[in-house]
Amino acid sequence: MAFVKNLFDKNFLEYASYVIRDRAIPELEDGLKPVQRRVLHTLFETDDGRFNKVANVVGQCMKYHPHGDASIYGALVVLANKEIFIEKQGSFGNIFTGAEASAARYIECRLRPLAKDILYNPGITNYVPSYDGRNKEPVVFRAKLPLALLLGAEGIAVGMSTKIPPYNLREVIEAEKACLNGEPFTLYPDFPTGGIIDVSEYNDGTGKIISRAKLDVSDPKRIVITELPADTTTETLIDSIETAAKAGKLKFSSITDLTAAKVEIEIKLQRGVYAQDVVDALYAYTKCEQTVACNMLVIKDNMPVVMTATEIIKYHSEKLKGILTDELNLEKANLLDKLHLRTLERIFIEERIYKSIEEMKTAEAVNKAVKDGFVPFASELLRPVTDEDVEHLLKIPIRRISLYDINKNRAEVKEINARLKQIEKLLKNIVGYAVAWLDSIQEKATAALGEDFMKRKTLVKSFQAVDVKEVVKRDLPLRYDAKTGYLGTAVSSGTELFKVSPYDRVLIMRKTGVYTVCDVPEKLFVDKGMWYCGFSDKESLSKVLFTVIFKDKKTQYMMIKRCRIGQFILNRDYSIVPDGGEVCHIDTRDAFSFIVKFKPKPRLKVLEAEYHAGDYEEKGIKAQGVRLASKEADKVVLEKKPEQPELL
């Protein structure tokens, strides 16, 4: 059994690790899940500047992704609808209406040049074999911008989940520039569907935001929804409005979806109903108001970590400096190699070193002759001559040797040296270079995506979430039928006690002295006799003073107790009298008189006594009560009996 348990534990841990790292949670460095990374890698490999059928891209991507074409197609459509990296042709669905994209064989896509500027640098990217070992794929892209924020992410793994809202491209770039310059910055989500958000509980990406639809209420007889809240479509929003109307929460005559390139949902109101009166109900009962809980869980250093938006910006600011440094060093190394080769070519041709190999009979002799020919010019070389250098020189065509242009070579060498000096300056001021790069990428993004895309779509505004309990009207009659003992909004007979809403809670005091707090019932058997029923909120209960007259079953003495009910657990039964107490009367009046009749006994001359409830102090709910007289009691008679028990 121990072996089986260990086997299950091992397999579960491997599965959990796989789901967390390789499917559901994005990598911090490039902000991508594996399927998204493989889609972009495929597009980089097949990019020729022309559109490709999505079906073809999906097929090519299957070389890297072991989970079939459906997940690849879905990831590609989502990435394409983000607009930043993939240019679309055909119907890729509608983020406003929720309409699905056309089949993969009908739509086309291609990379934007922006994608290569931000992601593609194979010279400094680590690659690993694909799942079948036939190809290579990147471990992560060396992304120059925090794609986790730009693209957003949502995923559920084993024991954890991530929810990263999307952010505005221009604002993310400005935040990175501020971070590099040591300046303060703030960053809030920006949803593609627009709307309004309250970020008072946002907590830098670890809290929650309240998102609302944008409503046009300029016409008092109609409401037009022009922007959607987060995580909704026109279809789900209209469904929620219709559901609220069926439940009697809203009243309108018609609802029409006119959405095309922009959101437009028209709600025409009934006669006597005005726009301003319906706004709160729309926010309370429909998806016009959504609460979005943020949880920025990412894979960092091969481990899942929860981060804030500020931490992600700071991390990527450092990463940007590192990536640009690596790119400059790579370019420097390539330029030095190029400069070395140009120097070798010049000396090889100008000094006619190639003449020394004419009489050589073997490859080794040729190689030695070339290297020996460069010995006098060693001071002009950047490094010693290698076998690869000799191979390069021997491949120079005779035509090129005869037409060799020394001026062209010198101009090229001069250009290389100038660039090398520039690289040295950039490496010494890498922060300034990073800020300049961010400025240039912002200009390119604006040119490629348009000013409208770069503008913020979601309005940040302070407002309070609408509490359903505050908006709902108390218009349901709560009835009690003493003959059947049933209480509820669905009870058709009996007496109407008061009006309630579906969100109210009531306290019920039964004939036995057992009381319960519960949600307003539709039909609940309480007892064929009830002392009290009223609202259970603190304000209502604080006004109710219960006077309980009960008999101690052991001594038969009559007791009195005055108390208020403050604390309780929902749907739990409590007794207002101590164990062994028999309730004779419960009253909610502040002052009243009552008579206690005693059991006749030999030598007992006084058989009754009058008491005033107001003469006794208020005690706690757990008090045992005060003895009225040391005589066995028979019953309690109210001096002025009310027509019926007061039901509040």
XYZ file of C-alpha atoms in Angstrom:
648
model
C 0.000 0.000 0.000
C 2.881 2.376 0.791
C 4.272 1.823 -2.702
C 0.902 2.613 -4.305
C 0.518 5.744 -2.155
C 3.982 6.970 -3.073
C 3.254 6.290 -6.734
C 0.015 8.292 -6.600
C 1.726 11.142 -4.707
C 4.551 11.279 -7.244
C 2.203 11.209 -10.244
C -0.091 13.848 -8.732
C 2.812 16.184 -7.994
C 4.100 15.793 -11.532
C 0.637 16.475 -12.947
C 0.104 19.501 -10.681
C 3.507 20.916 -11.614
C 2.774 20.377 -15.305
C -0.619 22.120 -15.156
C 0.798 25.057 -13.201
C 3.948 25.628 -15.266
C 3.052 24.345 -18.728
C -0.622 25.177 -19.200
C -2.441 27.592 -16.895
C -0.037 30.153 -15.415
C 1.910 32.638 -17.594
C 5.682 33.041 -17.384
C 6.717 36.399 -15.909
C 9.584 36.981 -18.350
C 7.473 37.017 -21.515
C 3.950 36.986 -20.038
C 2.939 34.014 -22.188
C 1.539 30.566 -21.592
C 3.311 27.749 -23.512
C 0.655 27.512 -26.248
C 0.830 31.279 -26.865
C 4.615 31.154 -27.004
C 4.505 28.309 -29.532
C 1.991 30.157 -31.710
C 4.247 33.225 -31.860
C 7.342 31.069 -32.444
C 5.581 29.438 -35.408
C 4.637 32.843 -36.810
C 8.230 34.052 -36.454
C 9.474 30.995 -38.347
C 6.934 31.253 -41.173
C 6.850 35.055 -41.432
C 7.330 36.311 -44.998
C 5.292 39.507 -44.698
C 2.193 37.951 -46.241
C -0.999 36.639 -44.684
C -1.184 32.932 -43.827
C -4.309 30.882 -43.310
C -4.849 30.301 -39.603
C -5.379 26.600 -40.342
C -1.886 26.477 -41.855
C -0.369 28.245 -38.835
C -2.171 25.833 -36.496
C -0.826 22.874 -38.454
C 2.720 24.224 -38.337
C 2.408 24.907 -34.603
C 1.501 21.288 -33.892
C 5.201 20.505 -34.333
C 5.723 22.188 -30.978
C 2.442 21.808 -29.091
C 1.424 18.274 -28.041
C -2.233 19.003 -27.211
C -3.964 19.159 -30.575
C -5.256 21.902 -32.806
C -8.218 23.211 -30.778
C -6.102 24.798 -28.055
C -3.722 26.283 -30.655
C -6.587 27.807 -32.653
C -8.205 29.245 -29.516
C -4.926 30.756 -28.282
C -4.202 32.290 -31.696
C -7.641 33.919 -31.867
C -7.247 35.368 -28.368
C -3.778 36.722 -29.201
C -5.005 38.168 -32.491
C -7.863 39.965 -30.725
C -5.318 41.645 -28.447
C -4.176 43.414 -31.671
C -0.597 44.079 -30.529
C 1.318 41.244 -32.228
C -0.955 39.708 -34.866
C -2.695 41.404 -37.774
C -6.053 39.857 -38.681
C -7.905 39.264 -41.923
C -11.406 37.815 -41.759
C -13.815 37.331 -38.871
C -11.964 36.715 -35.616
C -15.159 37.083 -33.589
C -16.376 40.105 -31.657
C -15.180 40.921 -28.146
C -18.305 43.020 -27.595
C -21.010 40.539 -28.613
C -19.118 37.354 -27.788
C -19.523 36.078 -31.370
C -17.047 33.308 -32.148
C -14.364 33.484 -34.820
C -14.836 31.819 -38.187
C -13.298 28.413 -38.851
C -9.510 28.362 -39.143
C -9.649 27.684 -42.887
C -11.524 30.938 -43.544
C -9.389 33.467 -41.669
C -5.819 34.669 -42.104
C -3.173 36.331 -39.988
C 0.384 37.629 -40.070
C 2.878 39.086 -37.620
C 3.144 42.772 -37.010
C 6.705 44.146 -37.170
C 6.081 45.289 -33.592
C 6.208 41.654 -32.449
C 9.793 41.248 -33.639
C 10.848 44.508 -32.011
C 9.490 43.394 -28.632
C 10.016 39.621 -28.641
C 12.260 38.286 -31.374
C 15.986 38.144 -30.665
C 17.156 34.545 -31.359
C 20.816 35.399 -30.747
C 20.180 35.828 -27.004
C 17.244 33.412 -26.589
C 17.633 29.921 -25.149
C 16.071 27.114 -27.183
C 15.227 23.535 -26.171
C 14.121 20.482 -28.194
C 10.383 20.251 -28.849
C 8.288 17.455 -27.315
C 9.266 14.950 -30.063
C 12.880 16.122 -30.365
C 12.603 17.019 -34.060
C 12.584 20.809 -33.629
C 13.669 23.523 -31.227
C 11.469 26.028 -29.403
C 12.284 28.924 -27.046
C 12.246 28.352 -23.307
C 10.917 31.915 -22.991
C 11.122 34.946 -25.248
C 13.357 37.800 -24.109
C 10.433 40.210 -24.010
C 11.267 43.906 -23.727
C 7.811 44.803 -22.370
C 5.757 43.169 -19.553
C 3.307 41.172 -21.643
C 1.702 39.752 -18.500
C 0.219 43.225 -17.973
C -0.379 44.116 -21.621
C -2.188 40.902 -22.543
C -3.679 39.994 -19.172
C -4.158 36.368 -18.208
C -6.683 34.026 -16.656
C -6.127 30.412 -15.722
C -6.993 27.742 -13.172
C -4.341 25.264 -12.088
C -4.149 22.699 -9.292
C -4.728 24.537 -6.028
C -4.176 28.001 -7.515
C -5.451 30.393 -10.147
C -4.416 33.598 -11.850
C -6.434 36.628 -12.878
C -4.401 39.467 -14.392
C -6.469 42.253 -15.971
C -5.131 43.890 -19.163
C -3.399 47.274 -19.080
C -2.974 50.086 -21.581
C 0.122 49.842 -23.819
C 1.000 53.528 -23.622
C 0.547 53.628 -19.841
C 2.723 50.537 -19.353
C 5.493 52.113 -21.448
C 5.213 55.378 -19.515
C 5.332 53.444 -16.222
C 8.519 51.650 -17.316
C 10.112 54.955 -18.315
C 9.202 56.460 -14.938
C 10.615 53.405 -13.156
C 13.887 53.624 -15.106
C 14.170 57.311 -14.236
C 13.427 56.664 -10.560
C 10.121 58.542 -10.699
C 6.839 57.471 -9.027
C 4.099 55.930 -11.159
C 0.629 54.416 -10.837
C -0.917 51.837 -13.112
C -4.557 50.762 -13.382
C -6.244 48.159 -15.621
C -7.683 49.165 -18.978
C -10.296 46.823 -20.456
C -10.873 46.657 -24.220
C -14.642 46.871 -23.672
C -14.290 50.233 -21.916
C -16.626 50.905 -19.023
C -15.902 52.553 -15.680
C -13.838 51.121 -12.837
C -13.438 51.945 -9.163
C -9.898 51.129 -7.995
C -10.267 52.056 -4.311
C -9.712 48.398 -3.351
C -7.375 47.579 -6.243
C -4.332 47.353 -3.950
C -1.786 47.446 -6.798
C -3.208 44.331 -8.440
C -3.775 42.128 -5.392
C -7.247 43.369 -4.452
C -10.406 43.866 -6.467
C -11.954 46.415 -8.776
C -15.593 47.275 -9.393
C -16.399 47.598 -13.077
C -19.537 49.231 -14.461
C -21.148 49.665 -17.838
C -21.276 53.191 -19.212
C -24.896 54.350 -19.429
C -26.385 57.184 -21.450
C -29.405 58.488 -19.502
C -29.829 61.796 -21.344
C -33.269 60.630 -22.519
C -35.477 60.061 -19.431
C -37.518 57.378 -21.225
C -34.654 55.193 -22.395
C -31.210 54.010 -21.341
C -28.415 53.294 -23.829
C -25.488 51.130 -22.738
C -22.467 52.409 -24.689
C -19.601 50.551 -22.988
C -19.433 47.193 -21.233
C -18.032 46.282 -17.822
C -15.136 43.832 -17.556
C -15.638 40.164 -18.436
C -19.034 40.648 -20.085
C -20.474 40.644 -23.584
C -23.654 42.195 -24.921
C -25.238 38.736 -24.926
C -24.525 37.957 -21.265
C -25.459 41.496 -20.258
C -28.827 41.385 -22.025
C -29.539 37.941 -20.524
C -28.927 39.308 -17.029
C -31.235 42.283 -17.692
C -34.018 40.026 -18.969
C -33.611 37.708 -15.970
C -33.914 40.666 -13.590
C -37.044 41.831 -15.417
C -38.662 38.393 -15.109
C -37.941 38.441 -11.383
C -39.701 41.820 -11.089
C -36.538 43.797 -10.334
C -36.708 45.949 -13.495
C -39.453 47.302 -15.684
C -38.863 48.067 -19.360
C -40.883 47.751 -22.542
C -38.111 46.543 -24.905
C -34.396 45.931 -25.166
C -32.528 46.068 -28.499
C -28.921 45.181 -29.283
C -27.615 47.572 -31.949
C -23.937 46.727 -31.385
C -21.606 46.704 -34.394
C -18.201 48.383 -34.261
C -19.279 50.024 -30.985
C -21.523 48.876 -28.155
C -25.105 50.115 -28.266
C -27.829 48.420 -26.224
C -31.080 50.382 -26.086
C -33.483 49.855 -23.171
C -36.890 51.504 -23.583
C -38.710 52.037 -20.301
C -42.368 51.513 -19.448
C -44.800 54.360 -18.914
C -44.228 56.019 -15.557
C -40.686 54.635 -15.235
C -37.764 57.017 -15.708
C -34.097 56.434 -16.490
C -32.665 57.830 -13.251
C -34.947 55.526 -11.238
C -33.641 52.402 -13.021
C -29.875 53.044 -12.942
C -29.290 51.688 -9.425
C -31.380 48.608 -10.156
C -29.330 47.910 -13.307
C -26.127 48.033 -11.284
C -27.610 45.975 -8.443
C -29.424 43.174 -10.279
C -27.617 42.797 -13.617
C -24.102 42.442 -14.995
C -23.953 46.196 -15.550
C -21.783 46.082 -12.427
C -19.106 43.439 -11.976
C -16.582 42.836 -9.230
C -13.248 41.610 -10.583
C -10.873 39.994 -8.080
C -7.259 40.383 -9.218
C -4.633 37.745 -8.490
C -1.343 38.321 -10.307
C 0.057 34.810 -10.088
C 2.960 34.213 -12.500
C 5.826 31.774 -12.930
C 9.026 33.438 -11.735
C 12.307 31.499 -11.558
C 10.363 28.297 -12.217
C 8.026 28.860 -9.243
C 4.496 30.316 -8.958
C 4.624 33.751 -7.302
C 1.960 36.381 -6.586
C 3.208 39.859 -7.559
C 1.870 43.396 -7.749
C 1.695 45.537 -10.876
C 4.473 47.765 -9.500
C 6.718 44.758 -8.864
C 6.173 43.503 -12.418
C 7.076 46.902 -13.862
C 10.231 47.085 -11.728
C 11.198 43.536 -12.703
C 10.798 44.263 -16.414
C 12.639 47.556 -16.168
C 15.691 45.656 -14.936
C 15.095 42.951 -17.547
C 14.903 45.575 -20.305
C 18.316 46.913 -19.343
C 19.692 43.370 -19.339
C 18.166 42.483 -22.718
C 19.394 45.670 -24.378
C 22.862 45.100 -22.885
C 22.912 41.547 -24.246
C 21.779 42.774 -27.673
C 24.453 45.469 -27.756
C 27.137 43.006 -26.669
C 25.978 40.552 -29.330
C 26.018 43.280 -31.973
C 29.471 44.357 -30.739
C 30.798 40.801 -31.027
C 29.354 40.466 -34.546
C 30.833 43.810 -35.604
C 34.242 42.848 -34.227
C 34.059 39.583 -36.165
C 33.077 41.512 -39.271
C 35.860 44.052 -38.722
C 38.359 41.233 -38.240
C 37.248 39.585 -41.483
C 37.394 42.856 -43.427
C 40.946 43.438 -42.155
C 41.923 39.880 -43.125
C 40.432 40.334 -46.606
C 42.259 43.616 -47.143
C 45.651 42.233 -46.112
C 45.042 38.939 -47.942
C 44.343 40.764 -51.207
C 46.530 43.874 -50.901
C 49.622 41.963 -49.785
C 48.929 39.141 -52.265
C 49.084 36.463 -49.615
C 46.963 34.322 -51.894
C 50.023 34.007 -54.194
C 51.803 31.933 -51.540
C 49.346 29.047 -51.871
C 49.768 28.505 -55.631
C 52.521 25.863 -55.288
C 51.113 24.146 -52.189
C 50.059 20.510 -52.691
C 48.087 19.756 -49.488
C 45.368 21.461 -47.479
C 47.595 21.588 -44.414
C 50.310 23.339 -46.416
C 47.797 25.863 -47.788
C 46.485 26.565 -44.294
C 50.014 27.076 -42.953
C 51.005 29.305 -45.861
C 48.050 31.629 -45.291
C 48.679 31.872 -41.540
C 52.390 32.487 -42.108
C 51.499 35.223 -44.565
C 49.704 37.169 -41.802
C 52.567 36.995 -39.300
C 54.097 40.338 -40.370
C 50.697 42.024 -39.991
C 49.761 40.585 -36.564
C 49.637 44.068 -34.989
C 46.823 45.068 -37.365
C 44.634 42.085 -36.446
C 42.059 42.021 -33.657
C 42.829 38.394 -32.828
C 44.936 35.479 -34.145
C 43.988 33.893 -37.453
C 41.917 30.715 -37.010
C 41.186 27.809 -39.342
C 37.697 29.263 -39.882
C 39.270 32.549 -40.981
C 41.473 30.707 -43.498
C 38.459 28.835 -44.818
C 36.615 32.136 -45.292
C 39.552 33.692 -47.191
C 39.972 30.701 -49.478
C 36.313 30.986 -50.513
C 36.765 34.520 -51.928
C 36.048 34.328 -55.696
C 38.827 35.336 -58.170
C 36.467 37.938 -59.665
C 36.157 39.639 -56.283
C 39.942 39.634 -55.803
C 40.530 41.202 -59.222
C 37.827 43.835 -58.667
C 38.686 44.512 -55.021
C 37.780 48.076 -53.973
C 40.059 49.306 -51.178
C 38.013 52.503 -50.710
C 34.841 50.545 -50.203
C 36.593 48.387 -47.617
C 37.892 51.422 -45.755
C 34.444 53.025 -45.754
C 32.915 49.861 -44.335
C 35.629 49.616 -41.668
C 35.050 53.248 -40.757
C 31.315 52.623 -40.438
C 31.924 49.577 -38.216
C 34.277 51.499 -35.953
C 31.793 54.338 -35.648
C 29.066 51.911 -34.617
C 31.399 50.243 -32.107
C 32.072 53.616 -30.479
C 28.357 54.288 -30.370
C 27.724 50.900 -28.726
C 30.318 51.662 -26.054
C 28.537 54.939 -25.276
C 25.167 53.177 -25.103
C 26.529 50.497 -22.762
C 27.791 53.209 -20.419
C 24.347 54.877 -20.391
C 22.078 51.848 -20.612
C 19.223 53.579 -18.721
C 19.104 56.430 -21.229
C 19.227 53.922 -24.079
C 16.350 51.932 -22.520
C 14.207 55.076 -22.200
C 15.015 56.024 -25.811
C 14.058 52.513 -26.941
C 10.726 52.800 -25.086
C 10.085 56.143 -26.796
C 10.780 54.612 -30.197
C 8.575 51.558 -29.572
C 5.746 53.849 -28.467
C 6.024 55.783 -31.725
C 6.068 52.547 -33.738
C 3.065 51.187 -31.838
C 1.102 54.386 -32.400
C 1.902 54.283 -36.122
C 1.045 50.589 -36.443
C -2.009 50.342 -34.171
C -3.430 53.848 -34.396
C -4.029 56.581 -31.870
C -7.446 55.149 -30.913
C -5.863 51.881 -29.804
C -3.262 53.663 -27.697
C -5.862 55.787 -25.880
C -7.207 54.615 -22.547
C -10.617 52.980 -22.948
C -11.701 52.454 -19.333
C -12.545 55.457 -17.167
C -11.185 55.388 -13.607
C -13.746 56.859 -11.247
C -14.610 56.565 -7.580
C -18.024 55.118 -6.776
C -19.608 52.724 -4.300
C -20.938 49.334 -5.274
C -24.703 49.226 -5.203
C -25.964 47.017 -2.377
C -28.884 44.924 -3.575
C -30.451 45.126 -0.126
C -30.551 48.911 -0.342
C -32.121 48.992 -3.781
C -34.769 46.310 -3.341
C -38.231 47.379 -2.236
C -40.109 45.746 0.608
C -43.237 44.844 -1.288
C -43.782 41.152 -0.450
C -46.475 40.499 2.195
C -45.331 38.211 5.016
C -48.346 36.241 6.289
C -48.927 34.069 9.335
C -51.789 31.583 9.600
C -52.378 30.726 13.276
C -54.690 27.854 12.331
C -52.072 25.980 10.307
C -48.963 27.382 11.989
C -47.326 28.427 8.679
C -45.407 31.661 8.104
C -44.071 32.981 4.794
C -44.486 35.020 1.636
C -46.177 32.088 -0.119
C -48.814 31.665 2.627
C -52.109 32.833 1.126
C -54.341 32.656 4.228
C -54.050 34.157 7.673
C -52.893 37.635 8.698
C -50.435 39.890 6.880
C -47.790 40.921 9.399
C -45.690 43.379 7.359
C -43.969 43.848 4.002
C -40.559 42.279 3.347
C -37.983 41.860 0.575
C -36.327 38.570 -0.481
C -33.091 39.774 1.177
C -34.556 40.427 4.626
C -34.094 38.244 7.688
C -36.661 37.863 10.442
C -36.661 36.791 14.082
C -39.450 34.378 15.024
C -40.420 33.853 18.684
C -42.480 30.675 19.036
C -45.084 29.921 21.705
C -42.561 27.764 23.555
C -40.047 30.618 23.897
C -37.749 29.167 21.257
C -36.598 31.846 18.841
C -34.836 31.619 15.454
C -33.373 34.093 12.967
C -33.744 33.050 9.326
C -34.103 34.410 5.807
C -37.625 35.445 4.890
C -39.325 32.069 4.301
C -41.663 31.227 1.477
C -43.569 28.772 3.679
C -42.275 27.642 7.072
C -44.071 25.832 9.895
C -43.350 27.746 13.096
C -46.097 26.846 15.559
C -49.809 27.256 16.095
C -49.039 30.231 18.236
C -46.305 32.825 17.994
C -45.313 35.600 20.372
C -43.327 37.770 17.994
C -42.051 38.139 14.419
C -39.929 41.077 13.238
C -36.853 42.165 11.317
C -33.587 40.811 12.698
C -31.220 43.655 11.797
C -29.410 45.347 14.669
C -31.355 48.574 14.397
C -34.733 46.833 14.564
C -33.821 44.418 17.383
C -32.231 47.154 19.494
C -35.672 48.756 19.780
C -37.409 45.571 20.998
C -37.407 44.835 24.753
C -38.752 41.376 25.514
C -40.562 40.848 28.829
C -40.742 37.111 29.523
C -42.934 35.718 32.332
C -42.254 32.058 32.963
C -42.734 29.373 35.599
C -39.906 27.363 37.124
C -41.145 23.779 36.711
C -39.186 22.561 39.741
C -40.344 25.144 42.310
C -43.502 26.263 40.473
C -42.474 29.858 41.278
C -43.300 32.557 38.720
C -40.265 34.376 37.267
C -39.783 37.508 35.145
C -36.964 38.424 32.769
C -36.512 41.508 30.618
C -33.871 41.399 27.847
C -32.957 42.258 24.286
C -31.701 39.861 21.621
C -28.378 41.046 20.205
C -26.281 38.147 18.931
C -27.345 34.999 17.150
C -26.334 32.443 14.526
C -28.555 32.181 11.473
C -31.011 29.257 11.388
C -30.145 28.141 14.909
C -32.778 27.621 17.652
C -32.386 29.405 21.003
C -34.563 29.437 24.122
C -35.277 32.765 25.746
C -35.944 31.062 29.127
C -33.516 28.940 31.166
C -33.709 25.171 31.207
C -36.717 24.040 33.210
C -38.702 27.181 32.456
C -42.262 27.165 31.093
C -43.275 30.290 29.169
C -46.473 31.883 30.357
C -46.342 35.177 28.534
C -43.967 37.203 26.314
C -44.571 40.884 25.679
C -42.729 43.639 23.780
C -44.370 46.631 25.481
C -42.148 48.803 27.629
C -44.664 48.942 30.481
C -47.745 46.890 31.340
C -49.399 45.306 34.374
C -50.210 41.664 34.982
C -51.679 39.484 37.725
C -50.149 36.237 38.954
C -52.671 33.780 40.424
C -51.280 31.381 43.026
C -52.296 27.820 43.714
C -54.697 27.557 46.685
C -52.981 26.217 49.817
C -54.064 25.791 53.439
C -53.518 29.033 55.380
C -52.821 30.893 52.093
C -54.995 33.966 52.209
C -53.597 36.005 49.250
C -54.362 34.063 46.048
C -53.189 36.687 43.539
C -50.828 39.625 43.197
C -50.428 42.453 40.716
C -47.060 43.334 39.180
C -45.782 46.069 36.856
C -43.261 45.040 34.196
C -41.618 48.459 34.270
C -40.522 47.859 37.868
C -37.942 45.279 36.791
C -34.550 46.059 35.280
C -33.373 44.934 31.895
C -30.904 42.011 32.073
C -28.795 40.078 29.614
C -30.216 37.405 27.340
C -28.587 34.669 29.464
C -30.013 35.930 32.782
C -31.931 33.373 34.880
C -34.788 35.741 35.753
C -36.173 37.344 38.918
C -38.578 35.485 41.243
C -41.882 37.336 41.628
C -43.074 35.533 44.801
C -42.158 32.478 46.870
C -45.488 30.866 46.183
C -46.478 28.177 43.733
C -48.098 29.962 40.822
C -50.999 28.812 38.737
C -51.215 31.251 35.831
C -50.659 34.784 34.584
C -53.490 37.127 33.654
C -52.866 40.424 31.911
C -54.647 43.277 33.640
C -55.511 44.762 30.274
C -55.179 41.997 27.753
C -54.454 43.174 24.196
C -56.695 41.988 21.422
C -53.790 39.882 20.021
C -50.041 39.519 20.638
C -48.080 42.350 19.114
C -46.326 41.181 15.946
C -43.698 43.609 14.727
